[in-house]
GROMACS .gro file of C-alpha atoms in nm:
model
  514
    1MET     CA    1   4.001   9.851  19.758
    2THR     CA    2   4.189   9.804  20.085
    3ALA     CA    3   4.141  10.002  20.405
    4SER     CA    4   4.439  10.211  20.317
    5GLY     CA    5   4.274  10.312  19.993
    6GLU     CA    6   4.514  10.127  19.763
    7HIS     CA    7   4.386   9.913  19.475
    8THR     CA    8   4.490   9.559  19.397
    9GLY     CA    9   4.506   9.382  19.063
   10THR     CA   10   4.627   9.495  18.721
   11ARG     CA   11   4.313   9.611  18.544
   12ASP     CA   12   4.395   9.796  18.219
   13GLY     CA   13   4.761   9.714  18.282
   14VAL     CA   14   4.795   9.976  18.560
   15VAL     CA   15   4.982   9.850  18.864
   16ARG     CA   16   4.758   9.849  19.172
   17ARG     CA   17   4.905   9.712  19.498
   18SER     CA   18   4.794   9.651  19.852
   19ALA     CA   19   4.951   9.854  20.131
   20GLY     CA   20   5.161   9.554  20.240
   21GLU     CA   21   5.281   9.491  19.886
   22ALA     CA   22   5.368   9.857  19.844
   23ARG     CA   23   5.575   9.854  20.164
   24ARG     CA   24   5.758   9.537  20.060
   25ALA     CA   25   5.824   9.677  19.712
   26ASP     CA   26   5.953  10.002  19.858
   27ALA     CA   27   6.176   9.808  20.098
   28ARG     CA   28   6.335   9.602  19.820
   29PRO     CA   29   6.298   9.800  19.495
   30TRP     CA   30   6.379   9.618  19.173
   31TRP     CA   31   6.689   9.825  19.106
   32ARG     CA   32   6.851   9.687  19.422
   33ARG     CA   33   6.758   9.326  19.360
   34ASP     CA   34   6.823   9.300  18.990
   35ARG     CA   35   7.029   9.601  18.894
   36ALA     CA   36   7.338   9.390  18.829
   37VAL     CA   37   7.164   9.174  18.569
   38VAL     CA   38   6.993   9.467  18.401
   39ALA     CA   39   7.316   9.668  18.406
   40VAL     CA   40   7.507   9.382  18.243
   41ILE     CA   41   7.247   9.336  17.970
   42THR     CA   42   7.233   9.708  17.899
   43GLY     CA   43   7.606   9.771  17.930
   44VAL     CA   44   7.711   9.478  17.712
   45ALA     CA   45   7.458   9.584  17.450
   46ALA     CA   46   7.582   9.944  17.451
   47VAL     CA   47   7.944   9.832  17.414
   48GLY     CA   48   7.852   9.587  17.140
   49TYR     CA   49   7.657   9.846  16.942
   50ALA     CA   50   7.938  10.099  16.979
   51VAL     CA   51   8.207   9.854  16.870
   52LEU     CA   52   7.997   9.747  16.571
   53SER     CA   53   7.937  10.101  16.446
   54LEU     CA   54   8.286  10.233  16.525
   55ALA     CA   55   8.442   9.936  16.346
   56LYS     CA   56   8.236  10.017  16.039
   57LEU     CA   57   8.350  10.378  16.059
   58ALA     CA   58   8.714  10.279  16.096
   59GLY     CA   59   8.680  10.038  15.804
   60PHE     CA   60   8.533  10.305  15.574
   61ARG     CA   61   8.192  10.135  15.567
   62ALA     CA   62   7.997  10.433  15.699
   63GLY     CA   63   7.863  10.699  15.462
   64ALA     CA   64   7.809  11.066  15.401
   65TYR     CA   65   7.448  10.954  15.368
   66ASP     CA   66   7.362  10.955  15.650
   67LEU     CA   67   7.638  10.987  15.911
   68VAL     CA   68   7.790  11.310  15.779
   69ILE     CA   69   7.447  11.471  15.752
   70PHE     CA   70   7.384  11.425  16.124
   71ASP     CA   71   7.743  11.505  16.216
   72GLN     CA   72   7.724  11.843  16.043
   73ALA     CA   73   7.380  11.914  16.190
   74VAL     CA   74   7.475  11.840  16.551
   75ARG     CA   75   7.802  12.032  16.509
   76SER     CA   76   7.595  12.334  16.402
   77TYR     CA   77   7.378  12.294  16.712
   78ALA     CA   78   7.695  12.277  16.924
   79ARG     CA   79   7.796  12.613  16.778
   80PHE     CA   80   7.454  12.759  16.873
   81GLY     CA   81   7.324  12.769  16.517
   82LEU     CA   82   7.054  12.597  16.318
   83PRO     CA   83   7.135  12.234  16.230
   84VAL     CA   84   7.287  12.308  15.889
   85ALA     CA   85   7.412  12.011  15.685
   86ILE     CA   86   7.586  12.141  15.375
   87VAL     CA   87   7.630  11.787  15.242
   88LYS     CA   88   7.252  11.739  15.234
   89GLY     CA   89   7.171  12.087  15.112
   90VAL     CA   90   7.412  12.083  14.819
   91HIS     CA   91   7.348  11.726  14.703
   92ASN     CA   92   6.970  11.762  14.717
   93ASP     CA   93   6.967  12.113  14.567
   94PHE     CA   94   6.841  12.291  14.878
   95GLY     CA   95   7.148  12.513  14.903
   96PRO     CA   96   7.458  12.517  15.127
   97HIS     CA   97   7.278  12.669  15.427
   98PHE     CA   98   7.008  12.403  15.442
   99SER     CA   99   6.885  12.313  15.791
  100VAL     CA  100   6.796  11.948  15.845
  101LEU     CA  101   6.477  12.069  16.014
  102GLY     CA  102   6.366  12.120  15.655
  103ASP     CA  103   6.426  11.751  15.591
  104HIS     CA  104   6.285  11.587  15.903
  105TRP     CA  105   6.139  11.751  16.212
  106SER     CA  106   6.395  11.622  16.463
  107PRO     CA  107   6.480  11.904  16.707
  108ILE     CA  108   6.566  11.642  16.970
  109LEU     CA  109   6.908  11.618  16.804
  110ALA     CA  110   6.998  11.940  16.987
  111VAL     CA  111   7.033  11.747  17.314
  112LEU     CA  112   7.345  11.582  17.169
  113ALA     CA  113   7.517  11.914  17.104
  114PRO     CA  114   7.698  11.933  17.444
  115LEU     CA  115   7.867  11.602  17.363
  116TYR     CA  116   8.043  11.777  17.074
  117TRP     CA  117   8.206  12.011  17.324
  118ILE     CA  118   8.380  11.698  17.456
  119HIS     CA  119   8.459  11.531  17.122
  120ASP     CA  120   8.378  11.694  16.789
  121GLY     CA  121   8.332  11.414  16.541
  122PRO     CA  122   8.097  11.145  16.408
  123GLU     CA  123   8.230  10.895  16.663
  124THR     CA  124   8.036  11.089  16.926
  125LEU     CA  125   7.708  11.023  16.748
  126LEU     CA  126   7.778  10.652  16.716
  127VAL     CA  127   7.856  10.611  17.086
  128ALA     CA  128   7.553  10.819  17.185
  129GLN     CA  129   7.333  10.608  16.960
  130ALA     CA  130   7.467  10.288  17.117
  131VAL     CA  131   7.383  10.415  17.467
  132LEU     CA  132   7.036  10.535  17.367
  133LEU     CA  133   6.945  10.211  17.196
  134ALA     CA  134   7.071   9.995  17.481
  135GLY     CA  135   6.910  10.220  17.742
  136ALA     CA  136   6.561  10.127  17.626
  137ALA     CA  137   6.615   9.781  17.776
  138VAL     CA  138   6.575   9.925  18.127
  139PRO     CA  139   6.219  10.067  18.109
  140LEU     CA  140   6.118   9.773  17.889
  141TRP     CA  141   6.246   9.541  18.163
  142VAL     CA  142   6.039   9.728  18.423
  143PHE     CA  143   5.733   9.700  18.199
  144ALA     CA  144   5.784   9.325  18.148
  145ARG     CA  145   5.853   9.257  18.516
  146ARG     CA  146   5.536   9.430  18.627
  147ALA     CA  147   5.325   9.262  18.360
  148LEU     CA  148   5.469   8.912  18.392
  149GLY     CA  149   5.539   8.915  18.765
  150GLY     CA  150   5.893   8.782  18.760
  151SER     CA  151   6.248   8.894  18.702
  152ALA     CA  152   6.358   8.591  18.497
  153ALA     CA  153   6.102   8.646  18.222
  154ALA     CA  154   6.175   9.019  18.223
  155HIS     CA  155   6.547   8.952  18.182
  156LEU     CA  156   6.472   8.733  17.881
  157VAL     CA  157   6.258   9.009  17.729
  158ALA     CA  158   6.545   9.254  17.774
  159VAL     CA  159   6.778   9.009  17.601
  160ALA     CA  160   6.527   8.966  17.319
  161TYR     CA  161   6.524   9.344  17.276
  162VAL     CA  162   6.899   9.407  17.275
  163LEU     CA  163   6.956   9.122  17.028
  164SER     CA  164   6.657   9.209  16.809
  165TRP     CA  165   6.738   9.273  16.446
  166PRO     CA  166   6.564   9.616  16.424
  167VAL     CA  167   6.787   9.751  16.702
  168VAL     CA  168   7.102   9.588  16.566
  169GLU     CA  169   7.044   9.717  16.213
  170THR     CA  170   6.994  10.067  16.350
  171ALA     CA  171   7.323  10.053  16.536
  172ALA     CA  172   7.500   9.917  16.228
  173PHE     CA  173   7.377  10.179  15.979
  174ASP     CA  174   7.540  10.513  16.058
  175PHE     CA  175   7.342  10.740  16.295
  176HIS     CA  176   6.974  10.840  16.281
  177GLU     CA  177   6.715  11.013  16.492
  178ALA     CA  178   6.558  10.669  16.534
  179ALA     CA  179   6.809  10.616  16.817
  180PHE     CA  180   6.579  10.814  17.048
  181ALA     CA  181   6.258  10.627  16.961
  182PRO     CA  182   6.302  10.297  17.152
  183LEU     CA  183   6.395  10.464  17.481
  184LEU     CA  184   6.118  10.723  17.469
  185THR     CA  185   5.861  10.465  17.357
  186ALA     CA  186   5.961  10.231  17.640
  187LEU     CA  187   5.927  10.517  17.888
  188LEU     CA  188   5.586  10.606  17.744
  189LEU     CA  189   5.457  10.251  17.787
  190GLU     CA  190   5.614  10.193  18.128
  191ARG     CA  191   5.481  10.522  18.267
  192ARG     CA  192   5.136  10.437  18.133
  193GLN     CA  193   5.160  10.101  18.308
  194ALA     CA  194   5.255  10.281  18.630
  195GLY     CA  195   4.956  10.513  18.595
  196ARG     CA  196   5.161  10.834  18.576
  197ARG     CA  197   4.968  11.060  18.340
  198ALA     CA  198   5.203  11.358  18.351
  199HIS     CA  199   5.500  11.138  18.267
  200VAL     CA  200   5.308  10.978  17.981
  201ALA     CA  201   5.232  11.321  17.837
  202LEU     CA  202   5.596  11.429  17.866
  203ALA     CA  203   5.718  11.113  17.693
  204ALA     CA  204   5.468  11.169  17.413
  205LEU     CA  205   5.582  11.528  17.369
  206ALA     CA  206   5.944  11.414  17.353
  207LEU     CA  207   5.853  11.161  17.083
  208LEU     CA  208   5.704  11.440  16.875
  209CYS     CA  209   6.050  11.598  16.870
  210VAL     CA  210   6.210  11.284  16.724
  211LYS     CA  211   6.052  11.293  16.379
  212GLU     CA  212   5.745  11.431  16.210
  213ASP     CA  213   5.572  11.094  16.179
  214MET     CA  214   5.604  11.017  16.549
  215GLY     CA  215   5.267  11.186  16.568
  216LEU     CA  216   5.133  10.870  16.407
  217LEU     CA  217   5.276  10.660  16.690
  218VAL     CA  218   5.126  10.895  16.949
  219ALA     CA  219   4.792  10.882  16.767
  220GLY     CA  220   4.804  10.503  16.755
  221PHE     CA  221   4.873  10.493  17.128
  222GLY     CA  222   4.582  10.731  17.172
  223VAL     CA  223   4.356  10.471  17.010
  224VAL     CA  224   4.474  10.220  17.271
  225LEU     CA  225   4.407  10.461  17.557
  226VAL     CA  226   4.061  10.552  17.430
  227GLY     CA  227   3.960  10.193  17.497
  228GLN     CA  228   4.074  10.203  17.860
  229ARG     CA  229   3.866  10.343  18.141
  230GLY     CA  230   4.021  10.642  18.311
  231TRP     CA  231   4.247  10.719  18.014
  232ARG     CA  232   3.993  10.806  17.748
  233SER     CA  233   4.035  11.182  17.764
  234LEU     CA  234   4.412  11.162  17.737
  235GLY     CA  235   4.374  10.902  17.464
  236ALA     CA  236   4.146  11.129  17.262
  237SER     CA  237   4.393  11.416  17.298
  238PHE     CA  238   4.676  11.189  17.181
  239LEU     CA  239   4.475  11.072  16.883
  240VAL     CA  240   4.377  11.419  16.767
  241GLY     CA  241   4.701  11.586  16.871
  242GLY     CA  242   4.923  11.319  16.715
  243LEU     CA  243   4.753  11.336  16.377
  244GLY     CA  244   4.742  11.714  16.392
  245PHE     CA  245   5.109  11.736  16.477
  246THR     CA  246   5.213  11.512  16.189
  247TRP     CA  247   5.022  11.739  15.952
  248LEU     CA  248   5.167  12.053  16.114
  249ALA     CA  249   5.525  11.926  16.106
  250SER     CA  250   5.517  11.792  15.751
  251GLN     CA  251   5.308  12.065  15.591
  252VAL     CA  252   5.412  12.376  15.786
  253LEU     CA  253   5.726  12.337  15.997
  254ILE     CA  254   5.941  12.148  15.747
  255PRO     CA  255   5.863  12.392  15.461
  256LEU     CA  256   5.927  12.679  15.703
  257PHE     CA  257   6.287  12.558  15.734
  258GLY     CA  258   6.341  12.526  15.361
  259GLY     CA  259   6.206  12.179  15.285
  260ARG     CA  260   5.915  12.068  15.071
  261ALA     CA  261   5.589  11.928  15.204
  262ASP     CA  262   5.577  11.664  14.930
  263TYR     CA  263   5.943  11.564  14.934
  264TYR     CA  264   5.878  11.225  15.092
  265TRP     CA  265   5.546  11.154  14.924
  266ALA     CA  266   5.578  10.783  14.851
  267TYR     CA  267   5.228  10.667  14.760
  268GLY     CA  268   5.208  10.726  14.387
  269ALA     CA  269   5.068  10.378  14.329
  270LEU     CA  270   4.759  10.478  14.528
  271GLY     CA  271   4.724  10.845  14.442
  272ALA     CA  272   4.899  11.171  14.368
  273ASP     CA  273   4.818  11.317  14.710
  274ALA     CA  274   4.645  11.231  15.037
  275PRO     CA  275   4.287  11.300  14.915
  276ALA     CA  276   4.353  11.078  14.612
  277VAL     CA  277   4.473  10.796  14.839
  278VAL     CA  278   4.158  10.830  15.050
  279ARG     CA  279   3.946  10.802  14.733
  280THR     CA  280   4.137  10.491  14.632
  281ALA     CA  281   4.084  10.338  14.977
  282LEU     CA  282   3.709  10.402  14.954
  283THR     CA  283   3.659  10.295  14.595
  284ASP     CA  284   3.918  10.019  14.562
  285PRO     CA  285   4.018   9.885  14.904
  286LEU     CA  286   4.168   9.572  14.748
  287ALA     CA  287   4.430   9.791  14.580
  288VAL     CA  288   4.532   9.919  14.922
  289LEU     CA  289   4.555   9.567  15.062
  290ALA     CA  290   4.759   9.455  14.763
  291GLN     CA  291   5.003   9.741  14.820
  292LEU     CA  292   5.079   9.603  15.166
  293GLY     CA  293   5.246   9.306  14.998
  294THR     CA  294   5.400   9.477  14.697
  295PRO     CA  295   5.683   9.391  14.680
  296PRO     CA  296   5.664   9.069  14.887
  297VAL     CA  297   5.963   9.170  15.104
  298LYS     CA  298   5.715   9.387  15.295
  299LEU     CA  299   5.546   9.071  15.419
  300LEU     CA  300   5.884   8.929  15.520
  301THR     CA  301   5.957   9.240  15.726
  302LEU     CA  302   5.619   9.221  15.897
  303ALA     CA  303   5.668   8.850  15.966
  304LEU     CA  304   6.010   8.914  16.120
  305LEU     CA  305   5.868   9.191  16.338
  306LEU     CA  306   5.586   8.973  16.469
  307GLY     CA  307   5.831   8.686  16.501
  308THR     CA  308   6.020   8.877  16.771
  309THR     CA  309   5.722   8.801  16.998
  310LEU     CA  310   5.632   8.460  16.851
  311LEU     CA  311   5.310   8.628  16.730
  312ALA     CA  312   5.203   8.708  17.088
  313ALA     CA  313   5.183   9.078  16.998
  314LEU     CA  314   4.866   9.000  16.804
  315LEU     CA  315   4.693   8.916  17.134
  316SER     CA  316   4.728   9.270  17.270
  317PRO     CA  317   4.552   9.595  17.180
  318LEU     CA  318   4.890   9.765  17.231
  319MET     CA  319   4.980   9.645  16.882
  320LEU     CA  320   4.735   9.904  16.749
  321ALA     CA  321   4.985  10.176  16.845
  322ALA     CA  322   5.228  10.048  16.581
  323VAL     CA  323   4.973  10.017  16.300
  324PRO     CA  324   4.986  10.379  16.171
  325LEU     CA  325   5.367  10.377  16.143
  326LEU     CA  326   5.367  10.036  15.977
  327ALA     CA  327   5.097  10.145  15.733
  328GLU     CA  328   5.297  10.458  15.649
  329ARG     CA  329   5.587  10.242  15.533
  330MET     CA  330   5.415   9.935  15.393
  331LEU     CA  331   5.167  10.128  15.177
  332ALA     CA  332   5.452  10.319  15.011
  333SER     CA  333   5.552  10.252  14.652
  334SER     CA  334   5.865  10.469  14.662
  335PHE     CA  335   6.171  10.470  14.892
  336PRO     CA  336   6.236  10.092  14.906
  337ASN     CA  337   6.454  10.131  15.214
  338TRP     CA  338   6.139  10.193  15.415
  339TRP     CA  339   6.007   9.838  15.399
  340VAL     CA  340   6.310   9.610  15.408
  341PRO     CA  341   6.450   9.457  15.729
  342GLU     CA  342   6.777   9.647  15.691
  343TYR     CA  343   6.833  10.007  15.796
  344HIS     CA  344   6.678  10.186  16.093
  345TYR     CA  345   6.307  10.222  16.020
  346ASN     CA  346   6.194   9.922  16.224
  347ALA     CA  347   6.350  10.070  16.538
  348PHE     CA  348   6.056  10.310  16.559
  349VAL     CA  349   5.815  10.024  16.637
  350ILE     CA  350   6.018   9.740  16.792
  351VAL     CA  351   5.947   9.842  17.153
  352VAL     CA  352   5.575   9.865  17.084
  353VAL     CA  353   5.581   9.519  16.926
  354LEU     CA  354   5.774   9.363  17.215
  355ALA     CA  355   5.558   9.536  17.477
  356ALA     CA  356   5.249   9.412  17.294
  357GLY     CA  357   5.398   9.064  17.309
  358VAL     CA  358   5.446   9.097  17.685
  359ASP     CA  359   5.090   9.222  17.728
  360GLY     CA  360   4.955   8.949  17.503
  361VAL     CA  361   5.121   8.678  17.710
  362ARG     CA  362   4.994   8.841  18.028
  363ARG     CA  363   4.641   8.818  17.892
  364LEU     CA  364   4.696   8.457  17.786
  365ARG     CA  365   4.827   8.371  18.133
  366GLU     CA  366   4.523   8.522  18.300
  367ARG     CA  367   4.292   8.327  18.073
  368ARG     CA  368   4.473   7.998  18.137
  369THR     CA  369   4.469   8.064  18.510
  370ARG     CA  370   4.091   8.104  18.501
  371GLU     CA  371   4.042   7.800  18.282
  372ARG     CA  372   4.270   7.561  18.473
  373GLY     CA  373   4.217   7.697  18.821
  374GLY     CA  374   4.580   7.753  18.912
  375PRO     CA  375   4.886   7.961  18.825
  376ALA     CA  376   5.135   7.678  18.758
  377ALA     CA  377   5.050   7.615  18.392
  378ALA     CA  378   5.012   7.987  18.331
  379GLY     CA  379   5.354   8.050  18.482
  380ARG     CA  380   5.509   7.792  18.253
  381THR     CA  381   5.345   7.964  17.958
  382VAL     CA  382   5.510   8.297  18.049
  383THR     CA  383   5.854   8.143  18.099
  384ALA     CA  384   5.833   7.943  17.778
  385TRP     CA  385   5.729   8.246  17.578
  386ALA     CA  386   6.003   8.470  17.717
  387ALA     CA  387   6.263   8.201  17.650
  388GLY     CA  388   6.124   8.156  17.300
  389ALA     CA  389   6.138   8.529  17.226
  390ALA     CA  390   6.500   8.541  17.341
  391ALA     CA  391   6.577   8.229  17.136
  392PHE     CA  392   6.422   8.385  16.825
  393ALA     CA  393   6.649   8.688  16.868
  394VAL     CA  394   6.953   8.462  16.906
  395VAL     CA  395   6.862   8.256  16.600
  396THR     CA  396   6.835   8.569  16.383
  397VAL     CA  397   7.178   8.700  16.484
  398PRO     CA  398   7.372   8.526  16.201
  399PHE     CA  399   7.144   8.683  15.942
  400PHE     CA  400   7.196   9.043  16.052
  401SER     CA  401   7.478   9.282  16.133
  402LEU     CA  402   7.545   9.173  16.490
  403SER     CA  403   7.726   8.870  16.353
  404ASP     CA  404   7.996   9.109  16.225
  405LEU     CA  405   8.123   9.139  16.580
  406ALA     CA  406   8.248   8.781  16.562
  407ASP     CA  407   8.398   8.818  16.214
  408PRO     CA  408   8.773   8.894  16.220
  409ALA     CA  409   8.736   9.073  15.887
  410THR     CA  410   8.539   9.343  16.070
  411TYR     CA  411   8.857   9.457  16.245
  412ARG     CA  412   9.114   9.368  15.979
  413HIS     CA  413   9.191   9.633  15.717
  414ASP     CA  414   9.279   9.520  15.367
  415ALA     CA  415   9.486   9.705  15.108
  416ARG     CA  416   9.193   9.919  14.993
  417GLN     CA  417   9.105  10.026  15.344
  418ARG     CA  418   9.466  10.114  15.417
  419ALA     CA  419   9.476  10.315  15.094
  420ALA     CA  420   9.156  10.492  15.196
  421ALA     CA  421   9.321  10.602  15.521
  422GLU     CA  422   9.620  10.734  15.329
  423ALA     CA  423   9.395  10.914  15.082
  424VAL     CA  424   9.197  11.109  15.343
  425ALA     CA  425   9.522  11.193  15.525
  426VAL     CA  426   9.638  11.387  15.218
  427VAL     CA  427   9.355  11.640  15.258
  428PRO     CA  428   9.452  11.925  15.494
  429ASP     CA  429   9.242  12.026  15.793
  430ARG     CA  430   8.966  12.285  15.744
  431ALA     CA  431   8.955  12.216  15.370
  432LEU     CA  432   8.643  12.219  15.154
  433VAL     CA  433   8.638  11.873  15.001
  434GLU     CA  434   8.415  11.663  14.778
  435ALA     CA  435   8.447  11.308  14.909
  436ALA     CA  436   8.317  10.972  14.798
  437ASN     CA  437   8.031  10.851  15.016
  438ASN     CA  438   8.234  10.600  15.219
  439LEU     CA  439   8.529  10.838  15.267
  440ALA     CA  440   8.332  11.144  15.376
  441PRO     CA  441   8.288  11.043  15.745
  442ALA     CA  442   8.665  11.027  15.791
  443LEU     CA  443   8.692  11.392  15.683
  444SER     CA  444   8.377  11.533  15.840
  445GLY     CA  445   8.530  11.612  16.179
  446ARG     CA  446   8.815  11.821  16.039
  447GLY     CA  447   8.681  11.993  15.729
  448THR     CA  448   8.376  12.095  15.528
  449VAL     CA  449   8.256  11.791  15.338
  450LEU     CA  450   8.043  11.772  15.027
  451LEU     CA  451   7.933  11.446  14.868
  452TRP     CA  452   8.124  11.358  14.552
  453ASP     CA  453   7.822  11.310  14.332
  454ARG     CA  454   7.712  11.336  13.970
  455THR     CA  455   7.727  11.716  13.964
  456PRO     CA  456   8.072  11.883  13.977
  457ARG     CA  457   8.098  12.120  14.276
  458TRP     CA  458   8.452  12.243  14.196
  459ALA     CA  459   8.573  12.215  14.554
  460PRO     CA  460   8.948  12.276  14.608
  461TRP     CA  461   8.989  11.911  14.706
  462VAL     CA  462   8.826  11.596  14.568
  463VAL     CA  463   8.865  11.246  14.709
  464ALA     CA  464   8.728  11.003  14.451
  465ASP     CA  465   8.672  10.630  14.444
  466VAL     CA  466   8.705  10.454  14.107
  467GLY     CA  467   8.761  10.107  14.249
  468ARG     CA  468   8.393  10.021  14.297
  469ARG     CA  469   8.056  10.182  14.239
  470THR     CA  470   7.971  10.437  14.503
  471PHE     CA  471   7.651  10.627  14.577
  472PRO     CA  472   7.508  10.811  14.384
  473PHE     CA  473   7.688  10.721  14.059
  474ARG     CA  474   7.538  10.474  13.812
  475ASP     CA  475   7.858  10.273  13.769
  476VAL     CA  476   8.237  10.280  13.798
  477ALA     CA  477   8.272  10.396  13.438
  478GLU     CA  478   8.088  10.717  13.524
  479GLN     CA  479   8.315  10.770  13.823
  480ARG     CA  480   8.627  10.726  13.613
  481ALA     CA  481   8.490  10.967  13.353
  482ARG     CA  482   8.440  11.224  13.628
  483VAL     CA  483   8.804  11.196  13.739
  484ARG     CA  484   8.923  11.233  13.379
  485MET     CA  485   8.707  11.542  13.337
  486LEU     CA  486   8.851  11.698  13.653
  487VAL     CA  487   9.207  11.636  13.533
  488GLU     CA  488   9.120  11.788  13.197
  489ARG     CA  489   8.987  12.095  13.377
  490GLY     CA  490   9.315  12.144  13.560
  491TYR     CA  491   9.286  11.936  13.876
  492GLN     CA  492   9.611  11.774  13.982
  493VAL     CA  493   9.637  11.419  14.116
  494ARG     CA  494   9.796  11.422  14.461
  495PHE     CA  495   9.737  11.056  14.550
  496GLU     CA  496   9.630  10.744  14.360
  497ARG     CA  497   9.620  10.393  14.497
  498GLU     CA  498   9.381  10.094  14.513
  499GLY     CA  499   9.114  10.286  14.325
  500TYR     CA  500   9.126  10.599  14.542
  501VAL     CA  501   9.225  10.927  14.379
  502VAL     CA  502   9.287  11.257  14.559
  503LEU     CA  503   9.282  11.569  14.341
  504THR     CA  504   9.340  11.933  14.415
  505ALA     CA  505   9.231  12.225  14.204
  506GLY     CA  506   9.505  12.363  13.980
  507ARG     CA  507   9.516  12.627  13.709
  508SER     CA  508   9.323  12.567  13.388
  509SER     CA  509   9.474  12.638  13.048
  510ASP     CA  510   9.336  12.993  13.047
  511GLY     CA  511   9.482  13.069  13.390
  512ARG     CA  512   9.151  13.055  13.579
  513ARG     CA  513   9.030  12.819  13.843
  514PRO     CA  514   8.795  12.549  13.708
   0.00000   0.00000   0.00000
């Protein structure tokens, strides 16, 4: 401890500086020295994500599941109501007034409502998601710079993040509450590194508003804090509070808003309920281990996640924070989307994994410095790792959705896409319409949209797709049979081209509406 009372060193990852260092840092803060580089990385990423997702929307490659669900929910918030998504409620038999708080506990979506006063449509969500995802690069950069002691390595970590496949796949697949997780997680870890307890608590509370299982992430972080002197009390409260919140949200709050506590139970291979899974774990732990690799794509996803840090995340106790969320998904035997590299689920843990990689390399550097008696070799280790992490992200680009940005077909509309635009244009504003999954987002901002599914809803307007199989039908033959049935019941064809059919309710043979 110096005469001024300030600590030096980085014990437990908390920044401790001498008085002279503090004055120099205050005189030239990082945001003045490096803000241009960080701004470029973040800004280019935000624009890239937005272009990617908006191009998919314009090309009719977005879906009612899930973009329209969130669009309807946030629109309801913007009108000072509960986040009702009629498309979700009707399709999943919860009723037309179903609040998405009965699906997932994500009240943080309400903060997007004012954006709908500027532009009321799904495009708003996609742009907001792009900004949120890219914005996490800033606190992650601060975390890496403090831990690694240099701007160059921190810049490379930021690049590794914005190019990482979990973030890219989130931006490419409609909109989800996962958009908030990287930014809030990065703030949580950076504020912990800075030693700001109140800020850490606020970030944790915000995470609990993202989704019901964010309590598992908070609990996992609590385990990390319990092992660090000076943070054990807060860590214990995170551990107990995180687990308790996940139970409260899934078993009490979600049912309170019309959902079911067991709706997303996905562990039938291990037991019919949580106590049964615990019994299986105690009596047959090998069955639990086997489930982690069943099917084998789970192991591929885990390998890709750890690959983002070249396995350095395994050197840090921070990786423990991600274990509960990973176990939640990898132990599942239902909902296959949970464990594949595609979709948005890996965005919930990518910042933890990358931060663990940074911390792991920091620990390795300190060990090499002690062993070799100088910082030169250790410094080369840090630079090589950061460059390798960025290179891994670059190498994976062709295998994931970011490569679509360089594909001219992403922006070129073929005959079917042009016909899709003509089909949705036939439907008048403020109409109640059943729409095929990929057509629904184009109608969501100007009408009330239901999913055209396997149960007739008898909406005044139907926009069908019989050119290819569309969710949730079994095959194209079933879709064509549905259109024939509607015509037989009195619906009139108003448009038909390239497999798209627009129908409007007419009079049936007995003079009544179908």
